[in-house]
Short mmCIF file of C-alpha atoms and ligand atoms in Angstrom, two decimals:
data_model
loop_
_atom_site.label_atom_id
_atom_site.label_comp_id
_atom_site.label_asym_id
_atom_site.label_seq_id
_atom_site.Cartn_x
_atom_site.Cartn_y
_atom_site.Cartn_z
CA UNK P 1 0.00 0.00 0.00
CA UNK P 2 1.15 3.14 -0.84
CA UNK P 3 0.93 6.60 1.35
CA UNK P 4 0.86 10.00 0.34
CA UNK P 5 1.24 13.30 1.90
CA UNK P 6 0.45 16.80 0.99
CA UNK P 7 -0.63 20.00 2.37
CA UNK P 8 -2.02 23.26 0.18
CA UNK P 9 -1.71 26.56 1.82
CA UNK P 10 -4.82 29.35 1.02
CA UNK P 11 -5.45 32.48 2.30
CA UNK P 12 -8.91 33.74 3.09
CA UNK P 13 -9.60 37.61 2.44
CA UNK P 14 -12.35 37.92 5.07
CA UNK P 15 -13.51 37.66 8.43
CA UNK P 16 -16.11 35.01 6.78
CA UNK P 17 -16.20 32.98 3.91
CA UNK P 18 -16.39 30.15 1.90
CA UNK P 19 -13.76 29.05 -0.46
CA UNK P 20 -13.95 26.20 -2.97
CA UNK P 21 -10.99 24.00 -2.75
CA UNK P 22 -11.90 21.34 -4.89
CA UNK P 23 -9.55 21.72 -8.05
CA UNK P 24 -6.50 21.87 -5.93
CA UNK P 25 -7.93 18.92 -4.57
CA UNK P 26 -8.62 16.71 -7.04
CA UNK P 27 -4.83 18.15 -8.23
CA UNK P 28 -3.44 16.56 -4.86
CA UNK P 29 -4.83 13.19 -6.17
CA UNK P 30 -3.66 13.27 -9.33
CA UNK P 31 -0.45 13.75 -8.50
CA UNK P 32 -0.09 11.19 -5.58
CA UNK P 33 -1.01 8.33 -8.67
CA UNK P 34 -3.13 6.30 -6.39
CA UNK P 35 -6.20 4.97 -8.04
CA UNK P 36 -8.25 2.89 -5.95
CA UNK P 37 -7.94 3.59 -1.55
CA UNK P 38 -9.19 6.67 0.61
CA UNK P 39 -8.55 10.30 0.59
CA UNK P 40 -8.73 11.90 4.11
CA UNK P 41 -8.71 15.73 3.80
CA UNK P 42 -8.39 17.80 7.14
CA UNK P 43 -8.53 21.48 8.25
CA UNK P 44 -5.98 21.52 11.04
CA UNK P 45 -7.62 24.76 12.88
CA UNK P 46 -10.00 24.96 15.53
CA UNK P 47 -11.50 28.29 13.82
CA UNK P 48 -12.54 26.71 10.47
CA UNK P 49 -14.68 23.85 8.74
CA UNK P 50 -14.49 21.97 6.26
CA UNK P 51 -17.84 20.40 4.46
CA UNK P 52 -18.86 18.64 1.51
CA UNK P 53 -21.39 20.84 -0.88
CA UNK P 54 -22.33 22.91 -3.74
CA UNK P 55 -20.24 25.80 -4.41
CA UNK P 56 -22.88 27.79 -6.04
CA UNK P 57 -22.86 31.34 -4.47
CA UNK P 58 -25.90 31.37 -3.21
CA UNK P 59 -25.63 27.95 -1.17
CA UNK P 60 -22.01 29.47 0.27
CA UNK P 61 -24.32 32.49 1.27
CA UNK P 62 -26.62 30.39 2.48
CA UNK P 63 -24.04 28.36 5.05
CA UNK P 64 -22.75 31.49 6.04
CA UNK P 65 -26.25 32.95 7.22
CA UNK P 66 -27.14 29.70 8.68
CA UNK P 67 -24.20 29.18 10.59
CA UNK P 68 -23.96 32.58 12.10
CA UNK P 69 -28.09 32.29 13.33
CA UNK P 70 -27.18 29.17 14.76
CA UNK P 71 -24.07 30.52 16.32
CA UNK P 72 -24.15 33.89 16.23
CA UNK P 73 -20.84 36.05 16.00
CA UNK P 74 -21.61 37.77 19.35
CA UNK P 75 -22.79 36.12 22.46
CA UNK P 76 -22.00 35.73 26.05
CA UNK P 77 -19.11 33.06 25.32
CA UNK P 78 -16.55 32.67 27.66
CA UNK P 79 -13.96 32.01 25.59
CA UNK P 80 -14.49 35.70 24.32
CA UNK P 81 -12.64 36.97 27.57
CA UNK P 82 -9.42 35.77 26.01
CA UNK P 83 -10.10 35.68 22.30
CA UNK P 84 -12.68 37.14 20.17
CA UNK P 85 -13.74 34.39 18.15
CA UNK P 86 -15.84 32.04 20.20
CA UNK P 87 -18.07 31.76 17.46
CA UNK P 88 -15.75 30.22 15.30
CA UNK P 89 -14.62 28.08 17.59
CA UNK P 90 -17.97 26.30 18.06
CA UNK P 91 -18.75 26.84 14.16
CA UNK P 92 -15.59 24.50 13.65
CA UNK P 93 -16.96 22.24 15.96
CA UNK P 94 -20.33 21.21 14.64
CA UNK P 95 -19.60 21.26 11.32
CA UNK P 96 -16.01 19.59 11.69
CA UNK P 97 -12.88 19.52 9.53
CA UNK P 98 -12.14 16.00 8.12
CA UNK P 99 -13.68 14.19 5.71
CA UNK P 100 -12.60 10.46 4.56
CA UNK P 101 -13.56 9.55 0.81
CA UNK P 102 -13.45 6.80 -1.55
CA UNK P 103 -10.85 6.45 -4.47
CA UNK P 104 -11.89 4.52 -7.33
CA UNK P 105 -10.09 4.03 -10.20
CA UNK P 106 -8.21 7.27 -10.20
CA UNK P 107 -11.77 9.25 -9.91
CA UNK P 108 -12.73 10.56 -5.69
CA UNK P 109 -16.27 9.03 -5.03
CA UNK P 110 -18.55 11.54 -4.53
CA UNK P 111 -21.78 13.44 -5.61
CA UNK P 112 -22.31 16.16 -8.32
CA UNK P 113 -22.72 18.62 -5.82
CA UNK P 114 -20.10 17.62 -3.43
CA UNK P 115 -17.40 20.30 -3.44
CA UNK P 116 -14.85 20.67 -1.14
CA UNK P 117 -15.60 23.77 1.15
CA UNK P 118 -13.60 25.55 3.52
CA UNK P 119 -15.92 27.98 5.42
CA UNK P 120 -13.23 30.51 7.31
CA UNK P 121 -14.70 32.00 10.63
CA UNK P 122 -12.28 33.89 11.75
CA UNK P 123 -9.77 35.67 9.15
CA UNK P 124 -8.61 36.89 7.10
CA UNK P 125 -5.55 34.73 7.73
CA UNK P 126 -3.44 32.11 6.12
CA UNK P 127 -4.91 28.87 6.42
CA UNK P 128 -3.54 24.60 5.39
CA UNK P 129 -5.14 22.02 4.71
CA UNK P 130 -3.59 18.46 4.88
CA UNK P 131 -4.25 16.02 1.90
CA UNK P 132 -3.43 12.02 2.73
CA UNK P 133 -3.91 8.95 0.27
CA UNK P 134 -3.47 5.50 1.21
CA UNK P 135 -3.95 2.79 -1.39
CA UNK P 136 -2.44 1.74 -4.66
ZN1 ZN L 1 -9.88 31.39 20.12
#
């Protein structure tokens, strides 16, 4: 079995927003020449998530709006007494920031409308995200 390891570096231009990283991706896989085994793709930050949907601009809206009534950016947090971004924090928690897919036969498994999507909660700021293969 092989293993392979890479990490892309983005930088996000606001406080909040979604950014599509599902060319660079689908790049990573490419280039690691695995064809059939898993990709696990994780957001190492406690600040950010990482999800699997459209990127249409009105569905990245959309998560943004929802995520911030469900969490909104200001609120009697605690954690706010150190750090302003409590929010975030908890955004990155119940969304998450790994995902574990399917390789077959060079193509990731996955739906139409499955995009990669980093949603930044607390930038603008420069951000990684770590890309692992395992197969043959
Ligand atoms: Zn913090």
């Amino acid at each position: 079995m092989k293993v392979w390891y890479s990490e892309i570096s983005f930088s996000t231009r606001r406080r909040s927003e979604v950014v599509d990283l599902t060319d660079q991706i689908l790049q990573e896989v490419r280039k690691s020449g695995i064809r059939n085994g898993l990709l696990v793709v994780n957001l190492p930050h406690a600040t950010a998530c990482l999800t699997l949907n459209e990127g249409e601009s009105g569905v990245k809206n959309d998560l943004l709006r929802k995520l911030d009534e469900l969490v909104p950016p200001s609120g009697n947090y605690e954690h706010d007494r150190i750090d302003d971004n409590a929010h975030a924090h908890l955004k990155s928690s119940l969304v998450g920031t790994c995902r574990v897919l399917p390789v077959v036969e060079g193509r990731v498994v996955r739906g139409t409308w499955q995009n990669f999507l980093v949603v930044e909660e607390d930038g603008p700021r420069t951000r990684r995200l770590s890309v692992l293969l395992m197969g043959e």
